[in-house]
Each structure stands twice: as structure tokens, then as C-alpha cells.
Tab-separated table of C-alpha atoms in Angstrom:
chain	number	residue	atom	x	y	z
E	764	MET	CA	281.839	124.005	25.416
E	765	THR	CA	281.479	123.903	29.185
E	766	LYS	CA	278.988	126.571	30.061
E	767	LYS	CA	278.961	128.436	33.314
E	768	LYS	CA	277.819	131.811	34.533
E	769	VAL	CA	280.709	134.187	34.738
E	770	LYS	CA	281.266	137.771	35.651
E	771	ALA	CA	281.224	140.183	32.784
E	772	LYS	CA	284.850	141.200	33.106
E	773	ARG	CA	287.255	138.837	31.342
E	774	LYS	CA	290.926	139.165	30.754
E	775	ASN	CA	291.912	139.695	27.159
E	776	LYS	CA	293.291	136.658	25.368
E	777	GLU	CA	296.974	136.590	24.555
E	778	LYS	CA	295.963	135.612	21.019
E	779	PRO	CA	295.997	138.861	19.061
E	780	THR	CA	292.986	139.940	17.080
E	781	SER	CA	292.917	140.828	13.408
E	782	ALA	CA	292.203	144.471	14.172
E	783	TYR	CA	294.694	147.203	13.328
E	784	ILE	CA	294.169	150.635	14.824
E	785	GLY	CA	295.830	153.442	12.902
E	786	GLY	CA	295.471	157.153	12.256
E	787	VAL	CA	292.508	158.841	10.659
E	788	VAL	CA	292.718	159.546	6.925
E	789	GLY	CA	289.972	161.687	5.472
E	790	VAL	CA	288.635	161.326	1.977
E	791	ALA	CA	285.931	163.723	0.887
E	792	SER	CA	284.212	163.859	-2.458
E	793	GLY	CA	281.302	165.447	-4.306
E	794	ILE	CA	277.743	164.419	-3.555
E	795	ILE	CA	276.227	162.153	-6.181
E	796	ILE	CA	272.943	160.321	-5.821
E	797	SER	CA	273.808	156.692	-5.203
E	798	VAL	CA	271.834	153.599	-4.721
E	799	CYS	CA	273.184	151.455	-1.929
E	800	LEU	CA	271.270	148.371	-1.021
E	801	GLY	CA	267.948	146.801	-1.859
E	802	ALA	CA	265.843	144.888	0.589
E	803	PHE	CA	267.100	141.544	1.674
E	804	VAL	CA	264.148	139.225	2.052
E	805	LEU	CA	264.577	135.886	3.746
E	806	GLY	CA	262.241	133.878	6.200
E	807	GLY	CA	262.504	132.903	10.030
E	808	VAL	CA	265.271	131.725	12.186
E	809	LYS	CA	266.341	128.206	12.822
E	810	PHE	CA	268.497	127.299	15.770
E	811	SER	CA	270.893	124.425	16.191
E	812	GLU	CA	273.161	123.146	18.899
E	813	LYS	CA	276.825	124.039	18.821
E	814	PRO	CA	278.811	121.363	16.951
E	815	LYS	CA	282.204	120.180	18.005
E	816	LYS	CA	284.975	122.188	16.461
E	817	VAL	CA	286.258	120.419	13.384
E	818	LYS	CA	288.553	121.417	10.570
E	819	ASP	CA	286.600	123.194	7.853
E	820	THR	CA	286.649	121.055	4.706
E	821	THR	CA	284.379	123.184	2.527
E	822	PRO	CA	285.879	123.595	-0.962
E	823	GLN	CA	287.742	126.854	-0.876
E	824	LYS	CA	286.421	128.627	-3.970
E	825	LEU	CA	286.265	132.395	-3.877
E	826	VAL	CA	282.933	134.017	-4.682
E	827	GLU	CA	282.889	137.381	-6.400
E	828	ALA	CA	280.951	140.244	-4.853
E	829	THR	CA	277.564	140.744	-6.411
E	830	THR	CA	277.925	144.376	-7.389
E	831	THR	CA	281.636	145.139	-7.625
E	832	GLU	CA	284.770	143.447	-8.843
E	833	PRO	CA	286.518	141.654	-5.961
E	834	LEU	CA	289.448	143.480	-4.457
E	835	GLU	CA	292.908	142.047	-4.598
E	836	THR	CA	293.638	140.360	-1.302
E	837	GLU	CA	296.647	139.001	0.453
E	838	SER	CA	296.639	135.603	2.071
E	839	ILE	CA	295.022	135.619	5.495
E	840	PRO	CA	297.714	135.084	8.148
E	841	GLU	CA	297.289	132.397	10.766
E	842	THR	CA	298.534	134.798	13.428
E	843	LEU	CA	298.708	138.552	13.714
E	844	PRO	CA	301.425	140.793	15.184
E	845	ALA	CA	301.667	140.432	18.936
E	846	GLU	CA	301.501	144.196	19.468
E	847	ILE	CA	297.808	144.254	18.447
E	848	ALA	CA	296.728	142.852	21.819
E	849	ALA	CA	298.700	145.581	23.557
E	850	ILE	CA	297.140	148.249	21.332
E	851	LEU	CA	293.641	147.028	22.182
E	852	ALA	CA	294.435	146.938	25.881
E	853	ALA	CA	295.729	150.505	25.796
E	854	ALA	CA	292.997	151.880	23.534
E	855	PRO	CA	290.549	154.481	24.843
E	856	ALA	CA	286.947	153.549	25.562
E	857	ASN	CA	285.947	154.503	22.034
E	858	GLN	CA	288.349	153.118	19.441
E	859	ASN	CA	287.656	156.033	17.094
E	860	ALA	CA	286.949	159.113	19.157
E	861	THR	CA	289.434	161.969	19.190
E	862	GLU	CA	287.641	163.544	22.157
E	863	PRO	CA	285.817	160.712	23.971
E	864	LEU	CA	282.398	161.411	25.438
E	865	LYS	CA	282.550	161.850	29.196
E	866	ILE	CA	280.782	158.770	30.496
E	867	ASP	CA	279.716	157.974	34.042
E	868	SER	CA	280.023	154.225	34.585
E	869	THR	CA	277.466	154.400	37.404
E	870	LYS	CA	274.736	155.709	35.095
E	871	PRO	CA	272.709	153.698	32.537
E	872	MET	CA	273.932	153.430	28.958
E	873	ILE	CA	272.628	152.034	25.676
E	874	ALA	CA	274.555	151.128	22.521
E	875	LEU	CA	272.730	152.158	19.342
E	876	THR	CA	273.863	150.234	16.248
E	877	PHE	CA	273.089	150.724	12.562
E	878	ASP	CA	273.534	148.246	9.689
E	879	ASP	CA	273.753	148.331	5.877
E	880	GLY	CA	275.114	151.829	5.204
E	881	PRO	CA	276.709	154.162	4.490
E	882	TYR	CA	273.854	155.839	2.667
E	883	LEU	CA	273.666	159.400	1.392
E	884	GLY	CA	270.967	161.341	3.183
E	885	SER	CA	269.663	159.012	5.893
E	886	THR	CA	273.028	158.133	7.460
E	887	GLU	CA	273.963	161.804	7.421
E	888	LYS	CA	270.692	162.760	9.134
E	889	ILE	CA	271.433	160.249	11.885
E	890	LEU	CA	274.922	161.694	12.331
E	891	ASP	CA	273.426	165.183	12.603
E	892	VAL	CA	271.221	164.038	15.486
E	893	LEU	CA	274.056	162.230	17.253
E	894	GLU	CA	276.379	165.203	16.976
E	895	GLU	CA	273.755	167.695	18.128
E	896	ASN	CA	273.070	165.578	21.221
E	897	ASN	CA	276.676	164.580	21.978
E	898	ALA	CA	275.703	160.936	21.488
E	899	HIS	CA	277.642	158.055	19.947
E	900	ALA	CA	276.682	154.919	17.999
E	901	THR	CA	278.252	152.019	16.096
E	902	PHE	CA	277.831	151.682	12.322
E	903	PHE	CA	278.179	148.260	10.662
E	904	HIS	CA	278.908	149.043	7.025
E	905	VAL	CA	278.550	147.005	3.835
E	906	GLY	CA	281.660	147.207	1.670
E	907	ASN	CA	279.819	147.712	-1.600
E	908	CYS	CA	278.184	150.837	-0.153
E	909	ILE	CA	281.558	152.435	0.561
E	910	THR	CA	282.268	154.471	-2.564
E	911	ASP	CA	283.994	157.715	-3.471
E	912	GLU	CA	280.632	159.400	-2.907
E	913	THR	CA	280.103	157.968	0.601
E	914	LYS	CA	283.598	157.816	2.102
E	915	HIS	CA	283.128	161.201	3.711
E	916	ILE	CA	280.330	159.694	5.826
E	917	LEU	CA	282.730	157.217	7.440
E	918	LYS	CA	285.222	159.982	8.104
E	919	ARG	CA	282.534	162.008	9.832
E	920	GLU	CA	281.452	159.022	11.940
E	921	ILE	CA	285.005	158.767	13.231
E	922	GLU	CA	285.269	162.499	13.828
E	923	ILE	CA	282.184	162.663	16.055
E	924	GLY	CA	283.234	159.645	18.126
E	925	CYS	CA	281.344	156.731	16.592
E	926	ASP	CA	282.623	153.199	15.973
E	927	VAL	CA	282.823	151.912	12.392
E	928	ALA	CA	282.483	148.140	12.012
E	929	ASN	CA	282.203	145.384	9.384
E	930	HIS	CA	278.932	144.021	7.921
E	931	SER	CA	280.476	142.075	4.977
E	932	GLN	CA	281.173	143.223	1.427
E	933	ALA	CA	277.878	142.446	-0.327
E	934	HIS	CA	275.567	141.458	2.554
E	935	GLU	CA	276.312	137.791	1.896
E	936	ASN	CA	275.124	134.972	4.136
E	937	LEU	CA	278.561	134.184	5.554
E	938	ARG	CA	277.453	130.809	6.869
E	939	ASP	CA	276.410	129.479	3.478
E	940	ILE	CA	279.447	130.401	1.399
E	941	PRO	CA	282.905	128.761	1.557
E	942	LEU	CA	285.032	129.824	4.506
E	943	ASN	CA	287.667	131.534	2.360
E	944	SER	CA	284.933	133.471	0.552
E	945	ALA	CA	283.474	134.653	3.862
E	946	LEU	CA	286.894	135.705	5.122
E	947	THR	CA	287.614	137.496	1.852
E	948	SER	CA	284.297	139.361	2.090
E	949	LEU	CA	285.237	140.625	5.540
E	950	LYS	CA	288.803	141.401	4.532
E	951	ASN	CA	287.713	143.380	1.465
E	952	THR	CA	285.386	145.445	3.633
E	953	ASP	CA	288.179	145.988	6.153
E	954	LYS	CA	290.299	147.420	3.337
E	955	LEU	CA	287.549	149.755	2.161
E	956	ILE	CA	286.922	151.003	5.698
E	957	LYS	CA	290.620	151.484	6.368
E	958	ASP	CA	291.074	153.350	3.083
E	959	ALA	CA	288.274	155.707	4.124
E	960	THR	CA	289.149	156.143	7.803
E	961	GLY	CA	292.675	154.912	8.423
E	962	LYS	CA	291.327	152.323	10.862
E	963	THR	CA	290.641	148.605	10.556
E	964	PRO	CA	287.358	147.670	12.288
E	965	ILE	CA	287.559	145.443	15.349
E	966	TYR	CA	283.909	144.303	15.331
E	967	VAL	CA	281.840	142.219	12.902
E	968	ARG	CA	278.088	141.822	12.587
E	969	PRO	CA	277.295	138.992	10.154
E	970	PRO	CA	274.396	139.689	7.755
E	971	TYR	CA	271.190	137.876	8.759
E	972	GLY	CA	272.965	136.971	12.009
E	973	ALA	CA	274.373	133.964	10.126
E	974	TYR	CA	277.835	132.680	10.969
E	975	SER	CA	279.782	129.548	11.862
E	976	ASP	CA	282.039	128.891	14.816
E	977	THR	CA	284.875	128.311	12.361
E	978	LEU	CA	284.350	131.764	10.868
E	979	ARG	CA	284.351	133.377	14.300
E	980	GLU	CA	287.535	131.583	15.214
E	981	GLU	CA	289.343	132.242	11.938
E	982	ASP	CA	288.328	135.901	11.718
E	983	GLY	CA	289.348	136.443	15.320
E	984	ARG	CA	287.188	139.447	16.160
E	985	MET	CA	284.182	139.944	18.379
E	986	PHE	CA	280.859	139.313	16.637
E	987	ILE	CA	278.198	141.759	17.789
E	988	TYR	CA	274.554	140.723	17.967
E	989	TRP	CA	271.783	142.709	19.655
E	990	SER	CA	269.182	142.517	22.416
E	991	VAL	CA	266.551	144.936	21.066
E	992	ASP	CA	265.403	144.598	17.450
E	993	THR	CA	263.481	147.633	16.231
E	994	ASN	CA	262.252	145.858	13.079
E	995	ASP	CA	262.693	149.163	11.269
E	996	TRP	CA	263.247	147.309	7.983
E	997	LYS	CA	259.749	145.905	8.340
E	998	SER	CA	257.642	148.772	9.598
E	999	ARG	CA	259.384	151.629	7.765
E	1000	ASN	CA	257.531	153.729	10.313
E	1001	ALA	CA	259.267	156.273	12.546
E	1002	ASP	CA	256.640	156.078	15.291
E	1003	ALA	CA	256.897	152.285	15.465
E	1004	VAL	CA	260.683	152.436	15.765
E	1005	TYR	CA	260.446	155.179	18.384
E	1006	ASN	CA	257.926	153.198	20.442
E	1007	THR	CA	260.057	150.050	20.328
E	1008	VAL	CA	263.170	151.827	21.542
E	1009	MET	CA	261.394	153.775	24.271
E	1010	THR	CA	259.483	150.691	25.456
E	1011	TYR	CA	262.217	148.055	25.439
E	1012	ALA	CA	265.682	149.614	25.523
E	1013	GLU	CA	267.271	149.405	28.961
E	1014	ASP	CA	270.656	149.788	30.585
E	1015	GLY	CA	273.238	147.705	28.714
E	1016	ASP	CA	271.127	146.940	25.652
E	1017	ILE	CA	272.460	146.807	22.103
E	1018	VAL	CA	269.781	148.190	19.771
E	1019	LEU	CA	269.577	147.062	16.125
E	1020	MET	CA	268.570	149.518	13.380
E	1021	HIS	CA	269.388	150.265	9.733
E	1022	ASP	CA	270.678	153.644	8.607
E	1023	ILE	CA	269.404	153.217	5.031
E	1024	TYR	CA	265.840	154.280	5.904
E	1025	ASP	CA	264.611	157.858	6.250
E	1026	SER	CA	261.981	156.567	8.674
E	1027	THR	CA	264.742	155.290	10.956
E	1028	ALA	CA	266.525	158.641	10.770
E	1029	ASP	CA	263.269	160.359	11.719
E	1030	ALA	CA	262.850	158.001	14.680
E	1031	VAL	CA	266.420	158.665	15.819
E	1032	ALA	CA	265.684	162.394	15.856
E	1033	LYS	CA	262.860	161.700	18.325
E	1034	PHE	CA	264.225	159.024	20.646
E	1035	VAL	CA	267.836	160.204	21.055
E	1036	PRO	CA	266.919	163.356	23.023
E	1037	ALA	CA	264.146	161.424	24.782
E	1038	LEU	CA	266.552	158.725	26.002
E	1039	ILE	CA	269.046	161.337	27.143
E	1040	GLU	CA	266.259	163.120	29.019
E	1041	LYS	CA	265.541	159.817	30.811
E	1042	GLY	CA	269.164	159.664	31.933
E	1043	TYR	CA	270.651	157.259	29.383
E	1044	GLN	CA	274.117	157.715	27.930
E	1045	LEU	CA	274.255	156.734	24.252
E	1046	VAL	CA	277.555	155.003	23.622
E	1047	THR	CA	279.493	152.893	21.147
E	1048	ILE	CA	280.130	149.176	21.574
E	1049	SER	CA	283.694	150.045	22.619
E	1050	GLU	CA	282.464	152.455	25.269
E	1051	LEU	CA	279.820	150.040	26.538
E	1052	MET	CA	282.474	147.368	27.021
E	1053	GLU	CA	284.944	149.763	28.622
E	1054	TYR	CA	282.510	151.151	31.176
E	1055	ARG	CA	281.025	147.741	31.932
E	1056	ASN	CA	284.557	146.485	32.646
E	1057	PHE	CA	284.160	143.901	29.906
E	1058	SER	CA	287.336	142.940	28.068
E	1059	TYR	CA	287.584	142.358	24.342
E	1060	GLU	CA	287.750	138.632	23.606
E	1061	GLU	CA	288.682	137.058	20.310
E	1062	GLY	CA	285.738	135.287	18.674
E	1063	MET	CA	283.190	136.225	21.346
E	1064	LEU	CA	279.524	136.710	20.415
E	1065	LEU	CA	277.993	139.616	22.343
E	1066	PHE	CA	274.242	140.244	22.798
E	1067	ASN	CA	274.122	142.812	25.596
E	1068	LEU	CA	275.902	144.012	28.705
E	1069	HIS	CA	273.057	144.318	31.168
E	1070	PRO	CA	274.477	145.320	34.569
E	1071	THR	CA	273.453	142.166	36.425
E	1072	ASN	CA	272.912	139.630	33.655
E	1073	PRO	CA	274.998	140.231	30.526
E	1074	LEU	CA	274.465	137.853	27.629
E	1075	TYR	CA	277.419	136.673	25.604
E	1076	ASP	CA	279.033	133.531	24.262
E	1077	SER	CA	282.703	132.628	24.186
E	1078	LEU	CA	284.566	130.216	21.946
E	1079	TYR	CA	286.813	129.428	24.880
E	1080	GLY	CA	284.480	127.774	27.339
E	1081	THR	CA	282.683	130.518	29.256
E	1082	ASP	CA	279.373	132.197	28.606
E	1083	THR	CA	276.104	133.152	30.266
E	1084	TYR	CA	273.761	130.814	28.434
E	1085	ASP	CA	273.101	128.792	31.580
E	1086	ASN	CA	271.212	131.798	32.938
E	1087	PRO	CA	269.760	133.744	29.983
E	1088	PRO	CA	267.060	136.394	30.314
E	1089	THR	CA	263.586	134.870	30.443
E	1090	THR	CA	262.248	137.413	27.978
E	1091	LEU	CA	263.642	139.432	25.123
E	1092	PRO	CA	261.903	142.138	23.093
E	1093	ALA	CA	261.152	141.134	19.515
E	1094	GLU	CA	258.302	141.460	17.083
E	1095	GLU	CA	256.574	138.217	16.122
E	1096	GLY	CA	258.968	136.371	13.873
E	1097	GLY	CA	261.999	138.150	15.274
E	1098	ILE	CA	265.301	136.421	15.793
E	1099	PHE	CA	264.541	135.345	19.367
E	1100	ASN	CA	261.128	133.869	18.586
E	1101	THR	CA	261.057	130.172	19.464
E	1102	THR	CA	258.660	129.317	16.615
E	1103	PRO	CA	260.222	130.832	13.473
E	1104	ASP	CA	258.759	128.140	11.218
E	1105	ASP	CA	255.295	129.600	11.793
E	1106	ILE	CA	256.196	132.874	10.118
E	1107	THR	CA	254.254	133.786	6.997
E	1108	GLU	CA	254.771	136.712	4.670
E	1109	THR	CA	252.300	139.462	5.489
E	1110	THR	CA	251.973	143.168	5.005
E	1111	PRO	CA	254.454	144.872	7.384
E	1112	SER	CA	252.772	145.882	10.600
E	1113	THR	CA	253.381	149.172	12.351
E	1114	THR	CA	252.354	147.726	15.698
E	1115	ILE	CA	254.808	146.188	18.105
E	1116	SER	CA	254.037	142.950	19.847
E	1117	THR	CA	254.449	142.391	23.536
E	1118	THR	CA	257.604	140.856	24.890
E	1119	ILE	CA	258.047	137.286	23.724
E	1120	ASN	CA	259.054	134.540	26.113
E	1121	ALA	CA	262.180	132.955	24.717
E	1122	THR	CA	264.660	130.309	25.670
E	1123	ILE	CA	267.922	131.043	23.918
E	1124	PRO	CA	269.726	127.999	22.533
E	1125	SER	CA	273.488	127.696	22.447
E	1126	ARG	CA	273.795	129.219	18.965
E	1127	PRO	CA	271.268	131.274	16.961
E	1128	ARG	CA	273.354	130.592	13.868
E	1129	ASP	CA	271.135	129.228	11.139
E	1130	ASN	CA	269.262	132.138	9.629
E	1131	LYS	CA	269.332	130.721	6.118
E	1132	ASN	CA	265.631	131.367	5.585
E	1133	ALA	CA	265.269	134.527	7.662
E	1134	ASP	CA	262.921	137.184	6.309
E	1135	THR	CA	264.906	139.914	7.971
E	1136	VAL	CA	267.463	142.425	6.803
E	1137	TYR	CA	269.768	142.442	9.864
């Protein structure tokens, strides 16, 4: 990949994505106590240089989901209908909103993102706060958490203007399983989300931040990373999460959280009105891209859309890695730490470290031993 600094705005590729945008279908059901996800415990982050693109030769054996029977799937097409590119180009700023939030492109904005739900109770509390404050967010859902008891949560996310996106079927490490298994995991989750909302998600966040270039290329959607990690999975402390967001989140940041924790929901109730009071607009990934004049690109990896120095990586030869930020907020042992091998298991700390100097390599792909939930 030839790397060069480019402007944020890029023309959309003619290659269509694997996203289908349809109408909203609501499915509501009774409330039953459900158990969604446990903790995912893995160790630091290892980085490697981007390899040359080669044909994936991994034995193509499907792996069953850990907690549900695998869904029936169709073969994954090599190409998608040409009209998808046109649909994306004509879509409103928020792919889901029926009445989009009025956004001023000249004012600062932050994209809040939540992983691992939907979860009865905590996800709903977060939605209450967002709706009360006319704020939006993006939810990356795990397929196995989408049940008859939780489908109404996805419908509500759509109704209040949030984006719903894909976080795999069973929180698998998509880099370490066969390519067809990884694609099937994403496709099964797409089906569950579409059944609940009528929409196929156009964004993916791989669990643990683990992926391969081949997966990005074959899946054909944008992969969304983050630039501020709240470490809410670690602290389980609302004040710590609040302090991280209020200290580090800036214009164009993508903030990582998990909607399965009550402590995170409590933090959201505090920092959402506080950020709005400071003049920030809280938007979805779709809205952030739209109002930063940043076009959807197949297979792109997006970290943030800072006004003057956005950070992203393209499969097609352009990125901003030649001029990355000199610092990124992260707790010791976070994904951007340059010494992940030094991490040891300790009691979770409620304190937040100072900003860590980091040099970002071409691909933060190998999180096989990460101790994070992501």
C-alpha cells in the first residue's frame, strides 16, 4: 500500500458494498430476564506490518456459534447489486433516522459507540438518556444477544435515530477463525439485525479489534475502530468513564463503550448533557461521516474524523498513517499502547492514566492475546 496524506473527503467506490437499506420492521415482545454476554478476557495488543494481499488458503470449515445453533445461510456473492452504491450515495446523514437530528457542520461533534448488546436494562437506560437529550449513537450488536426478548431494543434504536451495526455473532476473534466462518458470523448477525429492524448494517466492528485484510476486502463494509477508549469494561465505574470522556473526547472522536454495564449507563446519564452543554453534537457514525464530507469506502478502517487530521486506513492505497496523531488517549495496556507485552493482570483500576505517546503502525490487527472486551 502506498501511503500518503489525503483529504478526508473521498469519492465512493464503484464497487458496491454488502449493505442493504430497507424499511423498518418492528418486533416487540414481553420482557424476560436474559443473560447476554460474559466477560471476554484476553491480554495486550500485538501489531504487525500489513502483508501483501494474497489469496486466502485457510481451510474453509464453518464453526458453529458458541451459544446458538448456526443460522442457515446462502452462499456469499462475489458482487452485490449495483444499485447499493446509489442507495448509499443518496442516503441521509443517518442511515436509520426517520427524522434526522439537525446538525451544524461548523460545530464540534462526537460519535458515541457501544459494543456487545443489546442488553435488557442497561441498553434501554442509555437509549432513555439519548432520547431525552436529542442525541444519537451507534450500537455494535452481538448476534447471540438479539433474541425475541431484546429485538424491541433494536427497533427503538432505529426509531430515535441511532445506527445499528455488526459486532459478530458470538464475539468471535474473526482473525483466528477460517475466513468463511468469519463471514458467516457477520452474515448471521446481519440477518438477525435485519429481521429485527428491516435494515442490513453497513458498519462492522470486529471483536477485540481483530481482523484480516482479506476479511475487510471480502466483507466489503467499513470497519469502525475508535480514538477514545473509556475502558468501561475494566473500571466498571461510572465516574471513571465520565472523567475519561470529559477529559479526552474532542471534535471528530469515536468513543468506545459497552452498553452491557449499568455503570456505563450511569456515566452516559452524566456526560451526555455535559458534552452538549460544552457545545458538542452527539452523532452517529453515518452523521459524522456526512458532516465531515467523508465518503463511505468499501473495506476502509476508520479511527476518527478529527477536523484537521482524520485517521483512517484504506485498502485501496490511501490513508493518513504517514501523519498520525502523536498522542492518543488510552489507559495503560490499551490498544494504542506501544508496549502491550508488559501488561500484567491486576485488579481493575478506577484511575485514568495520562495520555500515552504512541506511534501507530500500519495495522493494529493482532489482538489475539488482548485482555480487553472491545
